[in-house]
PDB file of C-alpha atoms and ligand atoms in Angstrom:
ATOM      1  CA  MET A  18      -1.746 -15.450  24.806  1.00 39.00           C
ATOM      2  CA  LYS A  19       1.913 -14.617  25.318  1.00 37.00           C
ATOM      3  CA  GLN A  20       4.488 -17.343  25.437  1.00 40.00           C
ATOM      4  CA  GLU A  21       8.233 -17.682  25.456  1.00 38.00           C
ATOM      5  CA  SER A  22       9.860 -18.348  22.101  1.00 41.00           C
ATOM      6  CA  HIS A  23      10.226 -22.031  21.336  1.00 45.00           C
ATOM      7  CA  PRO A  24      13.313 -23.022  19.455  1.00 44.00           C
ATOM      8  CA  SER A  25      12.098 -24.166  16.067  1.00 46.00           C
ATOM      9  CA  PRO A  26      14.046 -27.187  14.857  1.00 50.00           C
ATOM     10  CA  GLU A  27      15.269 -26.607  11.302  1.00 53.00           C
ATOM     11  CA  SER A  28      14.025 -30.077  10.539  1.00 68.00           C
ATOM     12  CA  ASP A  29      10.430 -28.933  10.838  1.00 84.00           C
ATOM     13  CA  ILE A  30      10.628 -28.329   7.079  1.00 91.00           C
ATOM     14  CA  ARG A  31      11.852 -31.287   5.059  1.00 93.00           C
ATOM     15  CA  VAL A  32      11.044 -31.704   1.406  1.00 95.00           C
ATOM     16  CA  ASP A  33      11.093 -35.521   1.486  1.00 95.00           C
ATOM     17  CA  ARG A  34       8.456 -35.553   4.216  1.00 95.00           C
ATOM     18  CA  ILE A  35       6.297 -33.039   2.344  1.00 96.00           C
ATOM     19  CA  GLU A  36       6.540 -35.140  -0.844  1.00 96.00           C
ATOM     20  CA  GLU A  37       5.603 -38.231   1.126  1.00 96.00           C
ATOM     21  CA  GLY A  38       2.789 -36.469   3.013  1.00 96.00           C
ATOM     22  CA  LEU A  39       1.231 -35.036  -0.147  1.00 96.00           C
ATOM     23  CA  ARG A  40       1.849 -38.091  -2.347  1.00 92.00           C
ATOM     24  CA  GLN A  41      -0.309 -37.745  -5.480  1.00 91.00           C
ATOM     25  CA  SER A  42      -0.808 -34.011  -5.080  1.00 97.00           C
ATOM     26  CA  LEU A  43      -0.044 -31.576  -7.878  1.00 97.00           C
ATOM     27  CA  PHE A  44       2.088 -29.704  -5.367  1.00 98.00           C
ATOM     28  CA  ALA A  45       4.380 -32.610  -4.498  1.00 97.00           C
ATOM     29  CA  LYS A  46       5.836 -32.993  -7.996  1.00 96.00           C
ATOM     30  CA  ASN A  47       8.328 -30.147  -8.088  1.00 97.00           C
ATOM     31  CA  ILE A  48       9.229 -28.737  -4.686  1.00 97.00           C
ATOM     32  CA  ILE A  49      12.079 -26.252  -4.470  1.00 97.00           C
ATOM     33  CA  PHE A  50      13.297 -25.388  -0.988  1.00 97.00           C
ATOM     34  CA  HIS A  51      15.749 -22.627  -0.148  1.00 96.00           C
ATOM     35  CA  LYS A  52      17.152 -21.960   3.272  1.00 95.00           C
ATOM     36  CA  LYS A  53      17.459 -18.294   2.345  1.00 96.00           C
ATOM     37  CA  ILE A  54      16.161 -16.543  -0.748  1.00 98.00           C
ATOM     38  CA  ASP A  55      15.166 -13.016  -1.745  1.00 98.00           C
ATOM     39  CA  SER A  56      11.513 -13.828  -2.464  1.00 98.00           C
ATOM     40  CA  THR A  57       9.729 -17.064  -3.293  1.00 98.00           C
ATOM     41  CA  ASN A  58       7.392 -15.123  -5.613  1.00 98.00           C
ATOM     42  CA  THR A  59      10.338 -13.672  -7.527  1.00 98.00           C
ATOM     43  CA  LEU A  60      11.954 -17.084  -8.019  1.00 98.00           C
ATOM     44  CA  SER A  61       8.603 -18.610  -9.009  1.00 98.00           C
ATOM     45  CA  LYS A  62       8.123 -15.968 -11.701  1.00 98.00           C
ATOM     46  CA  GLU A  63      11.595 -16.691 -13.085  1.00 98.00           C
ATOM     47  CA  LEU A  64      10.881 -20.434 -13.095  1.00 98.00           C
ATOM     48  CA  ALA A  65       7.499 -19.859 -14.728  1.00 98.00           C
ATOM     49  CA  ALA A  66       9.155 -17.893 -17.531  1.00 97.00           C
ATOM     50  CA  GLN A  67      11.594 -20.799 -18.008  1.00 97.00           C
ATOM     51  CA  GLY A  68       8.684 -23.237 -18.414  1.00 97.00           C
ATOM     52  CA  ALA A  69       8.460 -24.816 -14.950  1.00 98.00           C
ATOM     53  CA  PRO A  70       5.368 -27.019 -14.619  1.00 98.00           C
ATOM     54  CA  GLU A  71       2.103 -26.121 -12.980  1.00 98.00           C
ATOM     55  CA  GLY A  72       2.188 -27.013  -9.297  1.00 98.00           C
ATOM     56  CA  THR A  73       5.824 -26.022  -8.758  1.00 98.00           C
ATOM     57  CA  LEU A  74       6.154 -25.103  -5.105  1.00 98.00           C
ATOM     58  CA  VAL A  75       8.869 -22.710  -3.991  1.00 98.00           C
ATOM     59  CA  LEU A  76       9.408 -22.697  -0.267  1.00 98.00           C
ATOM     60  CA  ALA A  77      11.890 -20.796   1.879  1.00 97.00           C
ATOM     61  CA  ASP A  78      12.924 -20.841   5.490  1.00 96.00           C
ATOM     62  CA  GLU A  79      13.829 -17.154   5.285  1.00 97.00           C
ATOM     63  CA  GLN A  80      13.370 -14.345   2.750  1.00 98.00           C
ATOM     64  CA  THR A  81      15.671 -11.361   2.444  1.00 98.00           C
ATOM     65  CA  ALA A  82      13.331  -9.369   0.188  1.00 98.00           C
ATOM     66  CA  GLY A  83       9.867 -10.762   0.862  1.00 98.00           C
ATOM     67  CA  ARG A  84       7.269  -8.643  -0.911  1.00 98.00           C
ATOM     68  CA  GLY A  85       3.685  -7.691  -0.149  1.00 96.00           C
ATOM     69  CA  ARG A  86       0.969  -5.758  -1.913  1.00 90.00           C
ATOM     70  CA  LEU A  87       1.531  -2.034  -2.519  1.00 85.00           C
ATOM     71  CA  ASP A  88       5.282  -2.657  -2.777  1.00 87.00           C
ATOM     72  CA  ARG A  89       5.459  -3.302   0.926  1.00 92.00           C
ATOM     73  CA  GLN A  90       8.129  -5.437   2.450  1.00 94.00           C
ATOM     74  CA  TRP A  91       7.098  -8.773   3.979  1.00 96.00           C
ATOM     75  CA  HIS A  92       9.109  -9.348   7.122  1.00 94.00           C
ATOM     76  CA  SER A  93      10.482 -12.862   6.748  1.00 96.00           C
ATOM     77  CA  PRO A  94      12.742 -13.998   9.600  1.00 95.00           C
ATOM     78  CA  GLY A  95      14.212 -17.520   9.426  1.00 95.00           C
ATOM     79  CA  GLY A  96      13.088 -20.601  11.320  1.00 93.00           C
ATOM     80  CA  VAL A  97       9.672 -19.431  12.375  1.00 95.00           C
ATOM     81  CA  ASN A  98       7.152 -18.734   9.609  1.00 97.00           C
ATOM     82  CA  LEU A  99       5.883 -20.052   6.305  1.00 98.00           C
ATOM     83  CA  TYR A 100       6.905 -18.386   3.047  1.00 98.00           C
ATOM     84  CA  PHE A 101       5.921 -20.160  -0.127  1.00 98.00           C
ATOM     85  CA  SER A 102       4.684 -19.596  -3.668  1.00 98.00           C
ATOM     86  CA  ILE A 103       2.739 -21.870  -5.967  1.00 98.00           C
ATOM     87  CA  LEU A 104       3.070 -21.727  -9.728  1.00 98.00           C
ATOM     88  CA  LEU A 105      -0.240 -22.236 -11.517  1.00 98.00           C
ATOM     89  CA  ARG A 106      -1.264 -22.321 -15.141  1.00 98.00           C
ATOM     90  CA  PRO A 107      -5.046 -21.986 -14.847  1.00 97.00           C
ATOM     91  CA  THR A 108      -7.174 -22.760 -17.868  1.00 96.00           C
ATOM     92  CA  PHE A 109     -10.153 -20.638 -16.779  1.00 95.00           C
ATOM     93  CA  SER A 110     -10.732 -17.031 -17.752  1.00 94.00           C
ATOM     94  CA  THR A 111      -8.156 -14.467 -16.664  1.00 96.00           C
ATOM     95  CA  ASP A 112     -11.092 -12.383 -15.332  1.00 93.00           C
ATOM     96  CA  GLN A 113     -11.160 -14.859 -12.472  1.00 94.00           C
ATOM     97  CA  VAL A 114      -7.630 -14.162 -11.285  1.00 95.00           C
ATOM     98  CA  PHE A 115      -8.812 -12.832  -7.928  1.00 96.00           C
ATOM     99  CA  THR A 116     -10.376 -16.204  -7.142  1.00 96.00           C
ATOM    100  CA  LEU A 117      -6.828 -17.590  -6.832  1.00 98.00           C
ATOM    101  CA  THR A 118      -6.164 -15.176  -3.959  1.00 97.00           C
ATOM    102  CA  MET A 119      -9.549 -16.141  -2.540  1.00 97.00           C
ATOM    103  CA  ILE A 120      -8.870 -19.876  -2.507  1.00 98.00           C
ATOM    104  CA  LEU A 121      -5.428 -19.504  -0.945  1.00 98.00           C
ATOM    105  CA  ALA A 122      -7.022 -17.358   1.769  1.00 98.00           C
ATOM    106  CA  LEU A 123      -9.797 -19.908   2.291  1.00 98.00           C
ATOM    107  CA  ALA A 124      -7.339 -22.803   2.367  1.00 98.00           C
ATOM    108  CA  SER A 125      -5.223 -20.956   4.945  1.00 98.00           C
ATOM    109  CA  VAL A 126      -8.246 -20.178   7.130  1.00 98.00           C
ATOM    110  CA  ASP A 127      -9.394 -23.820   6.980  1.00 98.00           C
ATOM    111  CA  ALA A 128      -5.908 -25.195   7.633  1.00 98.00           C
ATOM    112  CA  VAL A 129      -5.198 -22.914  10.588  1.00 98.00           C
ATOM    113  CA  LYS A 130      -8.539 -23.934  12.087  1.00 98.00           C
ATOM    114  CA  THR A 131      -7.743 -27.634  11.620  1.00 98.00           C
ATOM    115  CA  VAL A 132      -4.237 -27.436  13.011  1.00 97.00           C
ATOM    116  CA  SER A 133      -4.703 -24.914  15.821  1.00 97.00           C
ATOM    117  CA  SER A 134      -8.456 -24.220  16.252  1.00 96.00           C
ATOM    118  CA  LEU A 135      -7.924 -20.493  15.656  1.00 98.00           C
ATOM    119  CA  ASP A 136     -10.624 -18.676  13.683  1.00 98.00           C
ATOM    120  CA  VAL A 137      -8.690 -16.563  11.219  1.00 98.00           C
ATOM    121  CA  VAL A 138     -10.641 -14.106   9.062  1.00 97.00           C
ATOM    122  CA  ILE A 139      -9.957 -12.665   5.632  1.00 96.00           C
ATOM    123  CA  LYS A 140      -9.512  -8.947   5.134  1.00 94.00           C
ATOM    124  CA  TRP A 141     -10.154  -7.844   1.572  1.00 93.00           C
ATOM    125  CA  PRO A 142      -8.273  -8.088  -0.612  1.00 94.00           C
ATOM    126  CA  ASN A 143      -5.412 -10.313   0.526  1.00 95.00           C
ATOM    127  CA  ASP A 144      -4.862 -10.277   4.281  1.00 95.00           C
ATOM    128  CA  LEU A 145      -5.414 -12.802   7.045  1.00 97.00           C
ATOM    129  CA  TYR A 146      -6.246 -11.538  10.497  1.00 96.00           C
ATOM    130  CA  PHE A 147      -6.758 -12.956  13.944  1.00 97.00           C
ATOM    131  CA  ASN A 148      -8.361 -10.821  16.640  1.00 95.00           C
ATOM    132  CA  GLY A 149      -7.559  -7.569  14.837  1.00 93.00           C
ATOM    133  CA  LYS A 150      -3.923  -8.548  14.256  1.00 95.00           C
ATOM    134  CA  LYS A 151      -2.347  -9.463  10.943  1.00 95.00           C
ATOM    135  CA  ILE A 152      -1.289 -13.098  10.825  1.00 97.00           C
ATOM    136  CA  GLY A 153      -0.718 -13.606   7.090  1.00 98.00           C
ATOM    137  CA  GLY A 154      -0.879 -12.148   3.611  1.00 98.00           C
ATOM    138  CA  ILE A 155      -1.105 -13.287   0.007  1.00 98.00           C
ATOM    139  CA  LEU A 156       0.639 -11.880  -3.036  1.00 98.00           C
ATOM    140  CA  THR A 157      -0.780 -12.941  -6.411  1.00 97.00           C
ATOM    141  CA  GLU A 158       1.126 -12.093  -9.583  1.00 97.00           C
ATOM    142  CA  PHE A 159       0.339 -13.263 -13.085  1.00 98.00           C
ATOM    143  CA  SER A 160       1.101 -12.968 -16.744  1.00 98.00           C
ATOM    144  CA  VAL A 161      -1.389 -13.120 -19.606  1.00 98.00           C
ATOM    145  CA  ARG A 162      -0.538 -13.965 -23.211  1.00 96.00           C
ATOM    146  CA  ASP A 163      -3.080 -13.999 -26.062  1.00 97.00           C
ATOM    147  CA  GLY A 164      -5.885 -13.540 -23.542  1.00 97.00           C
ATOM    148  CA  LYS A 165      -4.900 -16.631 -21.530  1.00 97.00           C
ATOM    149  CA  PHE A 166      -2.896 -17.150 -18.378  1.00 98.00           C
ATOM    150  CA  GLU A 167       0.743 -17.767 -19.145  1.00 98.00           C
ATOM    151  CA  PHE A 168       1.142 -18.311 -15.396  1.00 98.00           C
ATOM    152  CA  ALA A 169      -0.138 -17.166 -12.051  1.00 98.00           C
ATOM    153  CA  ILE A 170       1.854 -17.188  -8.827  1.00 98.00           C
ATOM    154  CA  VAL A 171       0.157 -17.191  -5.453  1.00 98.00           C
ATOM    155  CA  GLY A 172       2.479 -16.531  -2.541  1.00 98.00           C
ATOM    156  CA  LEU A 173       1.615 -16.879   1.112  1.00 98.00           C
ATOM    157  CA  GLY A 174       3.372 -15.517   4.151  1.00 98.00           C
ATOM    158  CA  LEU A 175       1.891 -16.987   7.314  1.00 98.00           C
ATOM    159  CA  ASN A 176       3.187 -16.206  10.783  1.00 97.00           C
ATOM    160  CA  VAL A 177       3.485 -19.554  12.502  1.00 97.00           C
ATOM    161  CA  ASN A 178       5.881 -19.572  15.473  1.00 95.00           C
ATOM    162  CA  TRP A 179       7.148 -16.007  15.363  1.00 93.00           C
ATOM    163  CA  HIS A 180       6.881 -13.791  18.432  1.00 90.00           C
ATOM    164  CA  PRO A 181       6.486 -10.256  17.059  1.00 86.00           C
ATOM    165  CA  GLU A 182       7.156  -8.560  20.384  1.00 81.00           C
ATOM    166  CA  THR A 183      10.742  -9.853  20.291  1.00 79.00           C
ATOM    167  CA  ASP A 184      11.279  -8.307  16.847  1.00 77.00           C
ATOM    168  CA  GLU A 185      11.520  -4.829  15.344  1.00 75.00           C
ATOM    169  CA  PRO A 186       8.313  -2.705  15.313  1.00 75.00           C
ATOM    170  CA  MET A 187       6.028  -3.528  12.383  1.00 78.00           C
ATOM    171  CA  LEU A 188       3.783  -1.508  10.105  1.00 74.00           C
ATOM    172  CA  TYR A 189       0.767  -3.446  11.383  1.00 79.00           C
ATOM    173  CA  VAL A 190      -0.209  -5.029  14.665  1.00 90.00           C
ATOM    174  CA  THR A 191       0.909  -8.577  14.011  1.00 94.00           C
ATOM    175  CA  THR A 192       0.662 -11.966  15.580  1.00 96.00           C
ATOM    176  CA  SER A 193       1.318 -15.611  14.799  1.00 97.00           C
ATOM    177  CA  ILE A 194      -0.415 -18.920  15.411  1.00 98.00           C
ATOM    178  CA  GLY A 195       2.025 -19.880  18.164  1.00 96.00           C
ATOM    179  CA  ASN A 196       1.750 -16.454  19.745  1.00 95.00           C
ATOM    180  CA  GLU A 197      -1.986 -16.924  20.082  1.00 97.00           C
ATOM    181  CA  THR A 198      -2.163 -20.575  21.089  1.00 97.00           C
ATOM    182  CA  GLY A 199       0.961 -20.712  23.245  1.00 96.00           C
ATOM    183  CA  SER A 200       2.015 -23.872  21.425  1.00 95.00           C
ATOM    184  CA  TRP A 201       4.675 -24.522  18.850  1.00 94.00           C
ATOM    185  CA  VAL A 202       3.194 -25.544  15.485  1.00 94.00           C
ATOM    186  CA  SER A 203       4.989 -27.565  12.811  1.00 95.00           C
ATOM    187  CA  ARG A 204       5.331 -25.460   9.657  1.00 97.00           C
ATOM    188  CA  GLU A 205       5.354 -28.631   7.608  1.00 96.00           C
ATOM    189  CA  THR A 206       2.033 -29.810   9.023  1.00 96.00           C
ATOM    190  CA  ILE A 207       0.312 -26.541   8.351  1.00 97.00           C
ATOM    191  CA  LEU A 208       1.861 -26.226   4.893  1.00 98.00           C
ATOM    192  CA  MET A 209       0.619 -29.677   3.872  1.00 98.00           C
ATOM    193  CA  GLU A 210      -2.855 -28.947   5.191  1.00 98.00           C
ATOM    194  CA  ILE A 211      -2.996 -25.650   3.279  1.00 98.00           C
ATOM    195  CA  LEU A 212      -1.881 -27.340   0.064  1.00 98.00           C
ATOM    196  CA  ARG A 213      -4.374 -30.211   0.427  1.00 98.00           C
ATOM    197  CA  VAL A 214      -7.273 -27.817   0.868  1.00 98.00           C
ATOM    198  CA  PHE A 215      -5.982 -25.431  -1.790  1.00 98.00           C
ATOM    199  CA  GLU A 216      -5.866 -28.236  -4.339  1.00 98.00           C
ATOM    200  CA  LYS A 217      -9.529 -29.080  -3.683  1.00 98.00           C
ATOM    201  CA  TYR A 218     -10.549 -25.462  -4.154  1.00 98.00           C
ATOM    202  CA  TYR A 219      -8.398 -25.172  -7.289  1.00 98.00           C
ATOM    203  CA  GLU A 220     -10.109 -28.217  -8.813  1.00 97.00           C
ATOM    204  CA  ALA A 221     -13.494 -26.815  -7.806  1.00 97.00           C
ATOM    205  CA  LEU A 222     -12.682 -23.570  -9.632  1.00 96.00           C
ATOM    206  CA  HIS A 223     -11.893 -25.501 -12.800  1.00 94.00           C
ATOM    207  CA  MET A 224     -15.211 -27.317 -12.423  1.00 95.00           C
ATOM    208  CA  GLY A 225     -17.053 -23.996 -12.489  1.00 94.00           C
ATOM    209  CA  GLN A 226     -17.750 -23.715  -8.759  1.00 95.00           C
ATOM    210  CA  GLY A 227     -16.561 -20.112  -8.532  1.00 93.00           C
ATOM    211  CA  ARG A 228     -19.891 -18.913  -7.154  1.00 92.00           C
ATOM    212  CA  GLU A 229     -19.832 -21.308  -4.169  1.00 95.00           C
ATOM    213  CA  ILE A 230     -16.234 -20.317  -3.448  1.00 95.00           C
ATOM    214  CA  HIS A 231     -17.196 -16.666  -3.611  1.00 94.00           C
ATOM    215  CA  GLU A 232     -19.961 -17.290  -1.043  1.00 94.00           C
ATOM    216  CA  GLN A 233     -17.628 -19.193   1.272  1.00 96.00           C
ATOM    217  CA  TRP A 234     -15.086 -16.408   1.042  1.00 96.00           C
ATOM    218  CA  ILE A 235     -17.709 -13.782   1.990  1.00 94.00           C
ATOM    219  CA  ARG A 236     -18.647 -15.861   5.051  1.00 95.00           C
ATOM    220  CA  LYS A 237     -15.025 -15.789   6.224  1.00 96.00           C
ATOM    221  CA  ALA A 238     -14.361 -12.148   5.367  1.00 95.00           C
ATOM    222  CA  MET A 239     -14.283  -9.115   7.678  1.00 92.00           C
ATOM    223  CA  PHE A 240     -16.390  -5.994   7.366  1.00 86.00           C
ATOM    224  CA  PHE A 241     -19.050  -6.870   4.769  1.00 90.00           C
ATOM    225  CA  GLY A 242     -22.196  -4.940   5.729  1.00 90.00           C
ATOM    226  CA  LYS A 243     -20.069  -2.572   7.873  1.00 91.00           C
ATOM    227  CA  GLN A 244     -18.894   1.023   7.477  1.00 93.00           C
ATOM    228  CA  VAL A 245     -15.409   1.263   6.009  1.00 92.00           C
ATOM    229  CA  GLU A 246     -12.915   3.902   5.003  1.00 91.00           C
ATOM    230  CA  ILE A 247     -11.015   3.332   1.774  1.00 89.00           C
ATOM    231  CA  VAL A 248      -7.814   5.280   1.340  1.00 88.00           C
ATOM    232  CA  ALA A 249      -6.653   5.597  -2.255  1.00 81.00           C
ATOM    233  CA  ASP A 250      -3.736   7.665  -3.601  1.00 77.00           C
ATOM    234  CA  ASP A 251      -5.592  10.948  -3.856  1.00 78.00           C
ATOM    235  CA  HIS A 252      -8.952  10.447  -2.161  1.00 83.00           C
ATOM    236  CA  ILE A 253     -10.834   8.749   0.653  1.00 88.00           C
ATOM    237  CA  ILE A 254     -14.183   6.985   0.289  1.00 88.00           C
ATOM    238  CA  VAL A 255     -16.385   6.291   3.286  1.00 91.00           C
ATOM    239  CA  GLY A 256     -19.338   3.972   2.968  1.00 92.00           C
ATOM    240  CA  LYS A 257     -20.813   0.563   3.581  1.00 94.00           C
ATOM    241  CA  ALA A 258     -18.923  -2.462   2.254  1.00 92.00           C
ATOM    242  CA  GLN A 259     -21.774  -3.880   0.228  1.00 93.00           C
ATOM    243  CA  ARG A 260     -20.465  -6.864  -1.690  1.00 92.00           C
ATOM    244  CA  LEU A 261     -17.675  -8.216  -3.843  1.00 93.00           C
ATOM    245  CA  ASP A 262     -17.840  -8.008  -7.617  1.00 92.00           C
ATOM    246  CA  THR A 263     -17.079 -11.118  -9.665  1.00 85.00           C
ATOM    247  CA  ASP A 264     -13.660  -9.670 -10.521  1.00 88.00           C
ATOM    248  CA  GLY A 265     -12.790  -9.217  -6.839  1.00 90.00           C
ATOM    249  CA  ALA A 266     -13.503  -5.484  -6.676  1.00 92.00           C
ATOM    250  CA  LEU A 267     -15.121  -4.225  -3.481  1.00 93.00           C
ATOM    251  CA  ILE A 268     -18.486  -2.511  -3.972  1.00 94.00           C
ATOM    252  CA  VAL A 269     -19.033   0.253  -1.443  1.00 93.00           C
ATOM    253  CA  LEU A 270     -22.287   2.180  -0.994  1.00 95.00           C
ATOM    254  CA  ASP A 271     -21.164   5.755  -0.402  1.00 91.00           C
ATOM    255  CA  LYS A 272     -22.928   8.439   1.649  1.00 89.00           C
ATOM    256  CA  GLN A 273     -24.761   9.695  -1.448  1.00 92.00           C
ATOM    257  CA  GLY A 274     -26.215   6.219  -1.977  1.00 94.00           C
ATOM    258  CA  ASN A 275     -24.039   5.496  -5.023  1.00 94.00           C
ATOM    259  CA  GLU A 276     -22.225   2.217  -5.504  1.00 94.00           C
ATOM    260  CA  GLN A 277     -18.485   2.739  -5.890  1.00 91.00           C
ATOM    261  CA  LYS A 278     -16.327   0.022  -7.335  1.00 92.00           C
ATOM    262  CA  ILE A 279     -12.984  -0.219  -5.551  1.00 90.00           C
ATOM    263  CA  LEU A 280     -10.272  -2.087  -7.398  1.00 86.00           C
ATOM    264  CA  TYR A 281      -7.791  -3.793  -5.118  1.00 75.00           C
ATOM    265  CA  GLY A 282      -4.698  -2.330  -6.728  1.00 68.00           C
ATOM    266  CA  ASP A 283      -3.712   0.675  -4.702  1.00 65.00           C
ATOM    267  CA  VAL A 284      -6.069   1.087  -1.796  1.00 72.00           C
ATOM    268  CA  SER A 285      -6.069   0.298   1.870  1.00 78.00           C
ATOM    269  CA  VAL A 286      -9.272  -0.262   3.768  1.00 83.00           C
ATOM    270  CA  ARG A 287     -10.279  -0.234   7.428  1.00 83.00           C
ATOM    271  CA  GLU A 288     -13.474  -0.624   9.361  1.00 83.00           C
ATOM    272  CA  ILE A 289     -14.716   2.536  11.118  1.00 84.00           C
TER     273      ILE A 289
HETATM  274  C1  BTN B  20       0.681  -8.766   1.780  1.00 79.30           C
HETATM  275  O1  BTN B  20       0.312  -8.838   2.950  1.00 79.30           O
HETATM  276  O2  BTN B  20       0.650  -7.678   1.157  1.00 79.30           O
HETATM  277  C2  BTN B  20       1.115  -9.999   1.063  1.00 79.30           C
HETATM  278  C3  BTN B  20       2.325 -10.644   1.670  1.00 79.30           C
HETATM  279  C4  BTN B  20       2.786 -11.872   0.903  1.00 79.30           C
HETATM  280  C5  BTN B  20       4.064 -12.450   1.428  1.00 79.30           C
HETATM  281  C6  BTN B  20       4.438 -13.743   0.778  1.00 79.30           C
HETATM  282  S1  BTN B  20       5.764 -14.565   1.595  1.00 79.30           S
HETATM  283  C7  BTN B  20       5.895 -15.700   0.283  1.00 79.30           C
HETATM  284  C8  BTN B  20       5.712 -14.916  -0.985  1.00 79.30           C
HETATM  285  N1  BTN B  20       6.976 -14.322  -1.395  1.00 79.30           N
HETATM  286  C9  BTN B  20       6.960 -12.989  -1.336  1.00 79.30           C
HETATM  287  O3  BTN B  20       7.900 -12.244  -1.627  1.00 79.30           O
HETATM  288  N2  BTN B  20       5.748 -12.578  -0.943  1.00 79.30           N
HETATM  289  C10 BTN B  20       4.860 -13.675  -0.679  1.00 79.30           C
END
């Protein structure tokens, strides 16, 4: 649905209201808001190295150097979208790092559904799509010391009230919640909903419920059981997206009937 741009009041993000709305949450204890910043992930990593506590939330109205996977730029205009990063210090095995991306994706899907009724789907490994158009993405970065997490940062860019057709051409076909519903959505409301759900999933992970989360993620993910084309640096693999390995790798059954394990580092994938 197309709709004229709504002016987004700057006051739709206010830290005091987020603190009040989240009350006892882990993510209400140390909220850092910047009107303009290079990248919330970059600042979070710096803060993590300086000893900032788990749960630190870095939020920006606008990013000048927002980053995505594969060194891509994340377009981050001011006043319209959500850009935030959460600093975590998980105590579970570092092998499970991909589950952090999974739970932020699941929390985003659930929150968008609650706030706007849209059914967003997850595209392995870290994208959020609506109706074939990219609506969000997650960037997870982490550091391991002595076999344990020193920190992990999960960053989300979610297109909320942005109207892509009024902006410069993008690498992907993109959309936003407001673009699809025709209604203006409060960034604060959706942020708080994402964080509430994320916290539940994060606790569940620490209680050993990784398997259930994995199953939920598969139910919300695109293209499992379908034919896909994986483009890596120097080769292309075509096959059926079979399942996800416990470490987050995609298992594809190739034309020769062999299972190929695709690590999410440097590949792009599309359904064919
Ligand atoms: C992707 O689609 O490849 C991931 C995009 C992640 C963008 C978010 S915006 C908030 C956080 N800060 C960044 O620089 N990147 C993430």
